[in-house]
Every structure is written in structure tokens, then in C-alpha cells.
CSV table of C-alpha atoms and ligand atoms in Angstrom, one decimal:
chain,number,residue,atom,x,y,z
A,289,UNK,CA,137.2,130.7,109.1
A,290,UNK,CA,133.6,129.4,109.4
A,291,UNK,CA,132.8,126.3,111.4
A,292,UNK,CA,131.8,124.6,108.2
A,293,UNK,CA,135.0,125.2,106.3
A,294,UNK,CA,137.0,124.3,109.4
A,295,UNK,CA,135.5,120.8,109.5
A,296,UNK,CA,135.4,120.7,105.7
A,297,UNK,CA,131.7,119.8,105.8
A,298,UNK,CA,130.5,119.0,102.3
A,299,UNK,CA,126.8,119.4,101.3
A,300,UNK,CA,124.4,117.5,99.1
A,301,UNK,CA,120.7,117.5,98.3
A,302,UNK,CA,119.0,114.2,97.7
A,303,UNK,CA,115.4,113.1,97.2
A,304,UNK,CA,115.1,109.9,99.4
A,305,UNK,CA,117.8,109.0,101.9
A,306,UNK,CA,117.8,105.5,103.3
A,307,UNK,CA,119.9,105.0,106.4
A,308,UNK,CA,120.9,101.3,107.0
A,309,UNK,CA,121.6,98.3,104.9
A,310,UNK,CA,119.8,95.3,106.4
A,311,UNK,CA,116.7,93.7,104.8
A,312,UNK,CA,114.6,96.8,105.7
A,313,UNK,CA,116.9,99.3,104.1
A,314,UNK,CA,117.6,97.4,100.9
A,315,UNK,CA,113.9,96.5,100.5
A,316,UNK,CA,113.0,100.2,100.9
A,317,UNK,CA,115.7,101.0,98.3
A,318,UNK,CA,114.3,98.4,95.8
A,319,UNK,CA,110.8,99.9,96.0
A,320,UNK,CA,111.9,103.6,96.1
A,321,UNK,CA,114.3,103.1,93.1
A,322,UNK,CA,111.6,101.3,91.1
A,323,UNK,CA,109.2,104.2,91.9
A,324,UNK,CA,111.8,106.6,90.4
A,325,UNK,CA,112.6,108.3,93.7
A,326,UNK,CA,116.4,108.2,93.2
A,327,UNK,CA,117.2,106.8,96.6
A,328,UNK,CA,120.6,107.2,98.2
A,329,UNK,CA,121.4,104.5,100.8
A,330,UNK,CA,124.1,104.7,103.4
A,331,UNK,CA,125.2,101.3,104.6
A,332,UNK,CA,126.1,102.2,108.2
A,333,UNK,CA,128.7,100.6,110.4
A,334,UNK,CA,127.8,97.0,109.6
A,335,UNK,CA,127.0,96.8,105.9
A,336,UNK,CA,124.4,94.1,105.4
A,337,UNK,CA,123.3,94.3,109.0
A,338,UNK,CA,122.7,91.5,111.5
A,339,UNK,CA,122.3,88.8,108.8
A,340,UNK,CA,126.0,89.1,108.0
A,341,UNK,CA,126.7,87.4,111.3
A,342,UNK,CA,124.3,84.6,110.7
A,343,UNK,CA,125.4,81.4,108.8
A,344,UNK,CA,122.4,79.9,107.1
A,345,UNK,CA,119.1,81.5,106.7
A,346,UNK,CA,116.4,78.9,106.2
A,347,UNK,CA,113.3,80.7,107.0
A,348,UNK,CA,113.3,83.4,104.3
A,349,UNK,CA,110.7,82.5,101.7
A,350,UNK,CA,112.1,81.9,98.2
A,351,UNK,CA,115.2,80.0,99.2
A,352,UNK,CA,114.1,76.4,99.4
A,353,UNK,CA,117.7,75.2,100.1
A,354,UNK,CA,118.4,78.1,102.5
A,355,UNK,CA,121.0,80.8,101.9
A,356,UNK,CA,124.0,82.0,103.7
A,357,UNK,CA,123.4,85.3,105.5
A,358,UNK,CA,126.2,87.4,104.0
A,359,UNK,CA,125.4,86.1,100.5
A,360,UNK,CA,121.8,87.0,101.0
A,361,UNK,CA,122.7,90.6,101.8
A,362,UNK,CA,125.0,90.8,98.7
A,363,UNK,CA,121.9,89.7,96.7
A,364,UNK,CA,119.7,92.4,98.4
A,365,UNK,CA,122.3,95.0,97.6
A,366,UNK,CA,122.6,93.9,93.9
A,367,UNK,CA,118.9,94.0,93.5
A,368,UNK,CA,118.7,97.5,95.0
A,369,UNK,CA,121.5,98.7,92.7
A,370,UNK,CA,120.0,97.1,89.7
A,371,UNK,CA,117.2,99.7,89.8
A,372,UNK,CA,119.5,102.6,90.4
A,373,UNK,CA,119.9,102.9,94.2
A,374,UNK,CA,123.1,104.8,95.0
A,375,UNK,CA,124.6,102.6,97.7
A,376,UNK,CA,127.3,104.2,99.7
A,377,UNK,CA,129.6,103.3,102.5
A,378,UNK,CA,129.1,105.7,105.5
A,379,UNK,CA,127.6,106.1,108.9
A,380,UNK,CA,124.9,108.6,109.8
A,381,UNK,CA,126.3,110.4,112.9
A,382,UNK,CA,123.9,113.2,113.5
A,383,UNK,CA,120.4,114.3,112.3
A,384,UNK,CA,118.5,117.5,112.4
A,385,UNK,CA,114.7,117.0,111.8
A,386,UNK,CA,113.7,120.4,113.2
A,387,UNK,CA,113.0,121.9,109.8
A,388,UNK,CA,112.2,120.7,106.3
A,389,UNK,CA,113.9,119.3,104.3
A,390,UNK,CA,115.6,117.0,106.8
A,391,UNK,CA,119.2,117.0,107.5
A,392,UNK,CA,121.5,114.0,108.1
A,393,UNK,CA,125.2,114.2,108.6
A,394,UNK,CA,127.3,111.3,107.4
A,395,UNK,CA,130.6,110.4,109.1
A,396,UNK,CA,130.6,113.9,110.7
A,397,UNK,CA,131.6,115.5,107.5
A,398,UNK,CA,129.0,115.3,104.8
A,399,UNK,CA,125.6,117.0,105.3
A,400,UNK,CA,122.7,115.6,103.3
A,401,UNK,CA,119.5,117.4,102.9
A,402,UNK,CA,116.7,115.0,102.0
A,403,UNK,CA,113.0,115.3,101.1
A,404,UNK,CA,112.3,112.0,102.8
A,405,UNK,CA,114.3,109.9,105.2
A,406,UNK,CA,113.8,106.2,105.7
A,407,UNK,CA,115.4,104.9,108.9
A,408,UNK,CA,116.5,101.3,108.9
A,409,UNK,CA,119.4,101.3,111.3
A,410,UNK,CA,118.4,98.0,112.9
A,411,UNK,CA,119.3,96.8,116.3
A,412,UNK,CA,122.3,95.1,117.8
A,413,UNK,CA,122.2,92.1,120.1
A,414,UNK,CA,123.8,92.7,123.4
A,415,UNK,CA,126.7,90.5,124.2
A,416,UNK,CA,128.3,89.5,127.5
A,417,UNK,CA,131.7,90.8,126.3
A,418,UNK,CA,133.7,87.6,126.8
A,419,UNK,CA,136.6,86.9,124.5
A,420,UNK,CA,135.5,83.3,124.1
A,421,UNK,CA,132.0,84.4,123.2
A,422,UNK,CA,133.4,86.7,120.4
A,423,UNK,CA,135.8,84.1,119.1
A,424,UNK,CA,133.1,81.4,118.8
A,425,UNK,CA,130.4,83.7,117.4
A,426,UNK,CA,128.8,81.9,114.5
A,427,UNK,CA,130.5,78.7,115.5
A,428,UNK,CA,128.0,77.7,118.2
A,429,UNK,CA,127.5,81.1,119.8
A,430,UNK,CA,124.4,82.9,118.6
A,431,UNK,CA,122.0,85.6,119.6
A,432,UNK,CA,119.0,84.3,117.6
A,433,UNK,CA,117.3,81.0,118.4
A,434,UNK,CA,114.8,81.4,115.6
A,435,UNK,CA,117.7,81.8,113.1
A,436,UNK,CA,120.1,79.2,114.4
A,437,UNK,CA,118.1,76.8,116.7
A,438,UNK,CA,117.4,74.3,114.0
A,439,UNK,CA,121.1,73.4,113.8
A,440,UNK,CA,121.0,72.2,117.4
A,441,UNK,CA,118.1,69.7,116.9
A,442,UNK,CA,118.4,66.9,119.5
A,443,UNK,CA,121.4,68.5,121.2
A,444,UNK,CA,122.1,70.3,124.5
A,445,UNK,CA,122.3,74.1,124.5
A,446,UNK,CA,122.7,76.9,127.0
A,447,UNK,CA,120.8,80.1,127.0
A,448,UNK,CA,121.8,83.2,129.1
A,449,UNK,CA,119.3,85.9,130.1
A,450,UNK,CA,116.2,86.3,132.2
A,451,UNK,CA,113.9,88.6,130.3
A,452,UNK,CA,111.2,88.0,127.8
A,453,UNK,CA,113.7,87.3,125.0
A,454,UNK,CA,115.6,84.7,127.1
A,455,UNK,CA,112.3,83.1,128.1
A,456,UNK,CA,111.1,83.0,124.5
A,457,UNK,CA,114.4,81.7,123.1
A,458,UNK,CA,114.6,79.0,125.8
A,459,UNK,CA,111.0,77.9,125.1
A,460,UNK,CA,111.6,77.9,121.4
A,461,UNK,CA,114.8,75.8,121.8
A,462,UNK,CA,113.2,73.4,124.2
A,463,UNK,CA,110.9,72.2,121.4
A,464,UNK,CA,114.0,71.4,119.2
A,465,UNK,CA,116.7,70.5,121.6
A,466,UNK,CA,117.4,67.6,123.9
A,467,UNK,CA,118.1,69.9,126.9
A,468,UNK,CA,118.2,73.7,127.5
A,469,UNK,CA,120.0,75.1,130.5
A,470,UNK,CA,119.0,78.7,131.3
A,471,UNK,CA,121.5,80.8,133.1
A,472,UNK,CA,119.9,83.5,135.3
A,473,UNK,CA,122.2,85.8,137.1
A,474,UNK,CA,119.8,86.7,140.0
A,475,UNK,CA,117.3,84.5,142.0
A,476,UNK,CA,114.4,85.7,139.8
A,477,UNK,CA,113.6,86.3,136.2
A,478,UNK,CA,112.6,89.7,134.8
A,479,UNK,CA,110.4,88.0,132.1
A,480,UNK,CA,106.6,88.4,132.2
A,481,UNK,CA,104.8,85.8,134.3
A,482,UNK,CA,103.2,84.1,131.3
A,483,UNK,CA,106.6,83.7,129.6
A,484,UNK,CA,108.1,82.4,132.9
A,485,UNK,CA,105.3,79.9,133.2
A,486,UNK,CA,106.1,78.5,129.8
A,487,UNK,CA,109.7,78.1,130.8
A,488,UNK,CA,108.8,76.4,134.0
A,489,UNK,CA,106.4,74.0,132.3
A,490,UNK,CA,108.9,72.8,129.7
A,491,UNK,CA,110.3,69.5,131.0
A,492,UNK,CA,113.7,69.8,129.4
A,493,UNK,CA,114.6,73.4,130.6
A,494,UNK,CA,116.8,73.5,133.7
A,495,UNK,CA,117.2,76.9,135.3
A,496,UNK,CA,120.4,77.7,137.1
A,497,UNK,CA,119.8,80.6,139.4
A,498,UNK,CA,122.4,83.1,140.6
A,499,UNK,CA,124.6,81.8,137.8
A,500,UNK,CA,127.0,83.8,135.6
A,501,UNK,CA,128.9,82.8,132.5
A,502,UNK,CA,132.7,82.6,133.0
A,503,UNK,CA,133.7,81.2,129.6
A,504,UNK,CA,132.4,79.5,126.5
A,505,UNK,CA,134.4,76.4,126.1
A,506,UNK,CA,135.8,75.0,122.8
A,507,UNK,CA,138.5,75.9,120.3
A,508,UNK,CA,136.8,76.0,116.9
A,509,UNK,CA,133.2,75.2,118.0
A,510,UNK,CA,131.3,75.4,121.2
A,511,UNK,CA,131.8,72.3,123.5
A,512,UNK,CA,130.4,73.7,126.7
A,513,UNK,CA,130.0,76.6,129.1
A,514,UNK,CA,131.9,77.3,132.3
A,515,UNK,CA,129.6,78.9,134.8
A,516,UNK,CA,130.0,80.2,138.4
A,517,UNK,CA,127.4,80.5,141.1
A,518,UNK,CA,127.6,84.1,142.4
A,519,UNK,CA,126.4,83.1,145.9
A,520,UNK,CA,128.5,80.0,146.6
A,521,UNK,CA,131.4,80.7,144.1
A,522,UNK,CA,131.1,77.1,142.8
A,523,UNK,CA,132.2,76.6,139.2
A,524,UNK,CA,130.6,74.1,136.9
A,525,UNK,CA,131.3,73.1,133.3
A,526,UNK,CA,128.1,72.4,131.3
A,527,UNK,CA,128.4,70.3,128.1
A,528,UNK,CA,126.6,72.0,125.2
A,529,UNK,CA,127.0,72.5,121.5
A,530,UNK,CA,125.1,75.8,121.3
A,531,UNK,CA,125.3,79.0,123.5
A,532,UNK,CA,122.5,81.5,123.0
A,533,UNK,CA,123.0,85.0,124.4
A,534,UNK,CA,119.6,86.5,125.1
A,535,UNK,CA,120.3,89.5,127.3
A,536,UNK,CA,118.4,92.0,125.1
A,537,UNK,CA,118.9,94.1,122.0
A,538,UNK,CA,119.8,97.7,121.6
A,539,UNK,CA,118.1,99.5,118.8
A,540,UNK,CA,120.5,101.7,116.9
A,541,UNK,CA,118.5,104.9,117.4
A,542,UNK,CA,120.7,107.0,119.7
A,543,UNK,CA,121.1,109.8,117.0
A,544,UNK,CA,117.4,110.2,116.6
A,545,UNK,CA,116.4,110.6,120.2
A,546,UNK,CA,116.2,114.4,120.2
A,547,UNK,CA,113.6,114.4,117.4
A,548,UNK,CA,111.7,111.1,117.2
A,549,UNK,CA,109.4,109.5,119.7
A,550,UNK,CA,111.1,106.4,121.1
A,551,UNK,CA,109.7,103.8,123.5
A,552,UNK,CA,111.4,103.1,126.9
A,553,UNK,CA,113.8,100.6,125.3
A,554,UNK,CA,114.8,103.1,122.6
A,555,UNK,CA,112.7,101.7,119.7
A,556,UNK,CA,111.3,104.2,117.3
A,557,UNK,CA,107.5,104.6,117.6
A,558,UNK,CA,105.6,104.5,114.4
A,559,UNK,CA,101.9,105.3,113.8
A,560,UNK,CA,100.3,101.8,114.0
A,561,UNK,CA,99.8,100.2,110.6
A,562,UNK,CA,102.3,102.6,108.9
A,563,UNK,CA,106.0,103.4,108.9
A,564,UNK,CA,105.3,107.1,109.8
A,565,UNK,CA,107.2,108.6,112.7
A,566,UNK,CA,106.2,111.8,114.6
A,567,UNK,CA,108.1,113.8,112.1
A,568,UNK,CA,106.5,114.3,108.7
A,569,UNK,CA,108.7,112.8,106.0
A,570,UNK,CA,110.7,110.6,108.3
A,571,UNK,CA,109.8,106.9,108.2
A,572,UNK,CA,111.1,104.0,110.2
A,573,UNK,CA,111.4,100.3,109.3
A,574,UNK,CA,113.0,97.1,110.4
A,575,UNK,CA,114.4,96.3,113.9
A,576,UNK,CA,114.9,100.0,114.7
A,577,UNK,CA,111.2,100.1,115.3
A,578,UNK,CA,110.3,96.4,115.9
A,579,UNK,CA,111.0,94.7,119.2
A,580,UNK,CA,108.5,92.0,118.8
A,581,UNK,CA,109.1,90.1,115.5
A,582,UNK,CA,112.7,91.0,114.6
A,583,UNK,CA,112.9,88.7,111.5
A,584,UNK,CA,114.5,89.4,108.1
A,585,UNK,CA,111.2,88.9,106.4
A,586,UNK,CA,109.3,91.3,108.7
A,587,UNK,CA,112.0,93.9,108.4
A,588,UNK,CA,111.8,93.6,104.6
A,589,UNK,CA,108.1,94.0,104.8
A,590,UNK,CA,108.3,97.2,106.8
A,591,UNK,CA,111.0,98.5,104.4
A,592,UNK,CA,108.5,98.1,101.7
A,593,UNK,CA,105.9,100.0,103.7
A,594,UNK,CA,108.4,102.8,104.4
A,595,UNK,CA,109.2,103.3,100.6
A,596,UNK,CA,105.5,103.3,99.8
A,597,UNK,CA,104.7,105.8,102.6
A,598,UNK,CA,107.6,108.0,101.4
A,599,UNK,CA,106.4,107.8,97.8
A,600,UNK,CA,102.9,109.0,98.9
A,601,UNK,CA,104.3,111.7,101.1
A,602,UNK,CA,106.4,113.1,98.3
A,603,UNK,CA,103.6,113.0,95.8
A,604,UNK,CA,101.3,114.8,98.3
A,605,UNK,CA,104.0,117.4,99.0
A,606,UNK,CA,104.6,117.9,95.2
A,607,UNK,CA,100.9,118.5,94.5
A,608,UNK,CA,100.6,120.9,97.5
A,609,UNK,CA,103.6,122.9,96.1
A,610,UNK,CA,102.1,123.0,92.6
A,611,UNK,CA,98.8,124.3,94.0
A,612,UNK,CA,100.6,126.9,96.1
A,613,UNK,CA,102.6,128.0,92.9
A,614,UNK,CA,99.3,128.3,90.9
A,615,UNK,CA,97.7,130.4,93.6
A,616,UNK,CA,100.8,132.6,93.8
A,617,UNK,CA,100.7,133.0,90.0
A,618,UNK,CA,97.0,133.9,90.0
A,619,UNK,CA,97.6,136.5,92.7
A,620,UNK,CA,100.3,138.3,90.6
B,961,NDP,P1,115.4,92.8,129.0
B,961,NDP,O1,116.3,94.1,129.1
B,961,NDP,O2,114.0,92.9,129.4
B,961,NDP,O3,116.1,91.6,129.8
B,961,NDP,C1,117.5,91.4,129.7
B,961,NDP,C2,117.8,90.3,130.6
B,961,NDP,O4,119.1,89.9,130.4
B,961,NDP,C3,117.6,90.6,132.1
B,961,NDP,O5,116.9,89.7,132.8
B,961,NDP,C4,119.0,90.8,132.6
B,961,NDP,O6,119.2,90.3,133.9
B,961,NDP,C5,119.8,89.8,131.7
B,961,NDP,N1,121.2,90.3,131.5
B,961,NDP,C6,121.6,91.5,131.1
B,961,NDP,N2,123.0,91.5,131.1
B,961,NDP,C7,123.3,90.3,131.5
B,961,NDP,C8,124.6,89.7,131.7
B,961,NDP,N3,125.7,90.3,131.5
B,961,NDP,N4,124.6,88.4,132.2
B,961,NDP,C9,123.5,87.7,132.4
B,961,NDP,N5,122.3,88.2,132.3
B,961,NDP,C10,122.2,89.5,131.8
B,961,NDP,O7,115.6,92.4,127.4
B,961,NDP,P2,114.7,91.5,126.5
B,961,NDP,O8,115.3,91.4,125.2
B,961,NDP,O9,114.4,90.2,127.2
B,961,NDP,O10,113.3,92.3,126.4
B,961,NDP,C11,113.4,93.7,125.8
B,961,NDP,C12,111.9,94.2,125.7
B,961,NDP,O11,111.3,93.5,124.6
B,961,NDP,C13,111.1,93.9,126.9
B,961,NDP,O12,110.2,95.0,127.1
B,961,NDP,C14,110.3,92.7,126.6
B,961,NDP,O13,109.1,92.6,127.3
B,961,NDP,C15,110.1,92.8,125.1
B,961,NDP,N6,110.0,91.5,124.5
B,961,NDP,C16,108.7,91.1,124.3
B,961,NDP,C17,108.5,89.9,123.7
B,961,NDP,C18,107.2,89.4,123.4
B,961,NDP,O14,106.3,90.1,123.9
B,961,NDP,N7,107.0,88.4,122.7
B,961,NDP,C19,109.7,89.0,123.3
B,961,NDP,C20,110.9,89.6,123.6
B,961,NDP,C21,111.1,90.8,124.2
B,961,NDP,P3,118.6,91.1,135.2
B,961,NDP,O15,117.1,90.8,135.2
B,961,NDP,O16,119.3,90.6,136.3
B,961,NDP,O17,118.9,92.6,134.9
């Protein structure tokens, strides 16, 4: 019995394969489908991506009254399907970009060979791992100040983290909220000096050093945060209506690391101004390659870039093949 039949691996050949279903993946699908590239899109482990855990999206142009995150992603999917995208449930578990066409394995059992691959696997916010944090997610617990900060206008919020993301989120929130308490687990911040300076200058940000989160308080919505000083052991309850976790993001790029150039934090490196990766025919879009902007609208923009880059790549490939065939015919 061969290994293939043992695992019952099925095989399929597609033209354009899109991996991931956030704004980047669906936008790539809309463009690729309209260009007649017959895209197949696999939704991944969290269909709809990070926006499905956001309540109201108010900063995506075109929705003057805002839109709820999950509904927005249903609309993205509908639009991609309207032009013929084959949207499927399934997770890319392995890739082989060593040859051409490229290979992507779905759910460890379906091998897809694709002429072009668009990666839009996104990133996941890191969480503290507390039960209360999970239970109140979307009900006062958030990992995105730009998305949700507006709802806490004039209120008191807590931010946890000490890197550039935490500094940026705390500074952003300080302009909207009454008071921001920043919980730093050591006696110094990891954030760049310039970002730290902004935090220190804001009159309404209080930093609690050597402080860790014990519990997010509240039954159906956030009412406060119980913290503990890891030097003195002293516990304090801070009153707050919002709790922002800003301890970093993890790009969902683990399966690509043997083939694609990633930066230190694991984000896919693209050729500046394009969506091209170091492998011809493999393109990256959205948060899997963007650690700076991380917005739905920028992800959608890079999804569009990836589809256009893939279209050009395939057209070029086709004309090269036609030329090669003509030369071969003439040589006969
Ligand atoms: P980082 O990994 O740099 O920082 C994560 C922070 O969270 C650290 O300070 C860490 O503390 C803290 N942390 C981790 N786990 C816990 C925990 N369980 N409890 C409390 N605190 C915790 O992530 P960032 O997202 O901040 O940054 C990632 C990269 O993106 C960096 O290279 C950064 O420079 C870049 N970036 C750039 C921006 C910009 O230029 N505008 C904006 C945002 C990010 P400790 O220090 O103790 O380990």
C-alpha cells in the first residue's frame, strides 16, 4: 500500500488558490474571479477571520452607519461567490513550494496543485489565557483599540502589554478615554523610546509597573480588572469598562516557514510595493505580511494587489509557454 492511499490523499489541480478568508482573501477572490482566474478559496480555521470577533466596524469606508464584523464578512463572501469563487471550508496544513506548480495540502488529506497561490492567512492576537478574558471577549475585552476604542469614549480602560503595540494602543485610547491604566509586567517597557515617550507624556495614562492581570471582573460586561503586583504580592481592583490586550500578534505563517522569507516576528516578507514573495507565483496579502497597519481596509487593499500580481504572473507564464511551444514546433 502506498503512503498516498494509506492516508487516502485526494488530488486536485486549480488555477488560483487563495488561503484565508479575511478581507484580504475575499478581496483577492473578488478580483481574481472577475478576471476569469477561477479562484478556489479555503476559509481556514476561523472563517471570516479576525473581524468575526469584532462587534461594530465603523472605519471601513462605504458603511456610513457602521456594520457588524461577522455580517461584513458574510457580505465579503457573498460578493466573492457572486463572481464564481469556489469558497470551501478547510485549513491549509502543509505546503510544498519547492517546485512548480505549487502544492498545498488541505486538512492533511487533500493535495491541491495551483498555478498561483495567494496567502491571506492573517494573524491572531495573543491572549493572556484567562477564563474571564475569554468569557468577556467582545463584551469589553478587545485586542484592537482602533476597532473598539470609540465605544469607550470618556470612560476608564485598562491596557495590558509593554511593547510598541501596547504603547500605540494606550496612546490612541488616551485621546478618547477619561483614563487609561497600562499594566506592565516588568519594571520597564519593551516599546521603542519614541513610543514610550508618547505614553509618558499623556496626562491620563497611568503605568502600573510589575503588575500582572489576575482576572477581568464582570459577569456580562467588563466592570474592572483585578491585578497583582509581582514584587509585593499586593492585589488591587481597578474600575474599568474596557480591557485591551496588547501583548502582540502572531502571524499565521508557521506552515510557510520552510519556503518563504519571514521576518523575525514571523511575518511574510514581500517585495516592497508588491505582494510578491521570494517564491515566484506565491503572493502574500493582509495581516500575514503586515505588522504595521493591520486594518481591514489595508488588508483588502493588499488582497487586491495580490490578485492583480497573480493575474500578471499567470499571463506572463502563459505567453512564455506559448513561445516555447512555437519554438519547439519550428524545431520539428
Ligand atoms: P512585542 O512582542 O514587541 O511585545 C509584547 C509585549 O507584551 C511585551 O512587552 C511583553 O512583555 C508583553 N507581554 C507578553 N505576554 C504578556 C503577558 N502574559 N502579560 C503581560 N504582558 C505580556 O509585540 P508588539 O505587538 O508590541 O510588537 C510586535 C512587533 O511589531 C515589534 O517589532 C514592534 O516594534 C512592531 N510594531 C510596530 C509598530 C509601529 O512601528 N507603529 C506598532 C506596533 C508594533 P515583556 O516585555 O515583559 O516580554
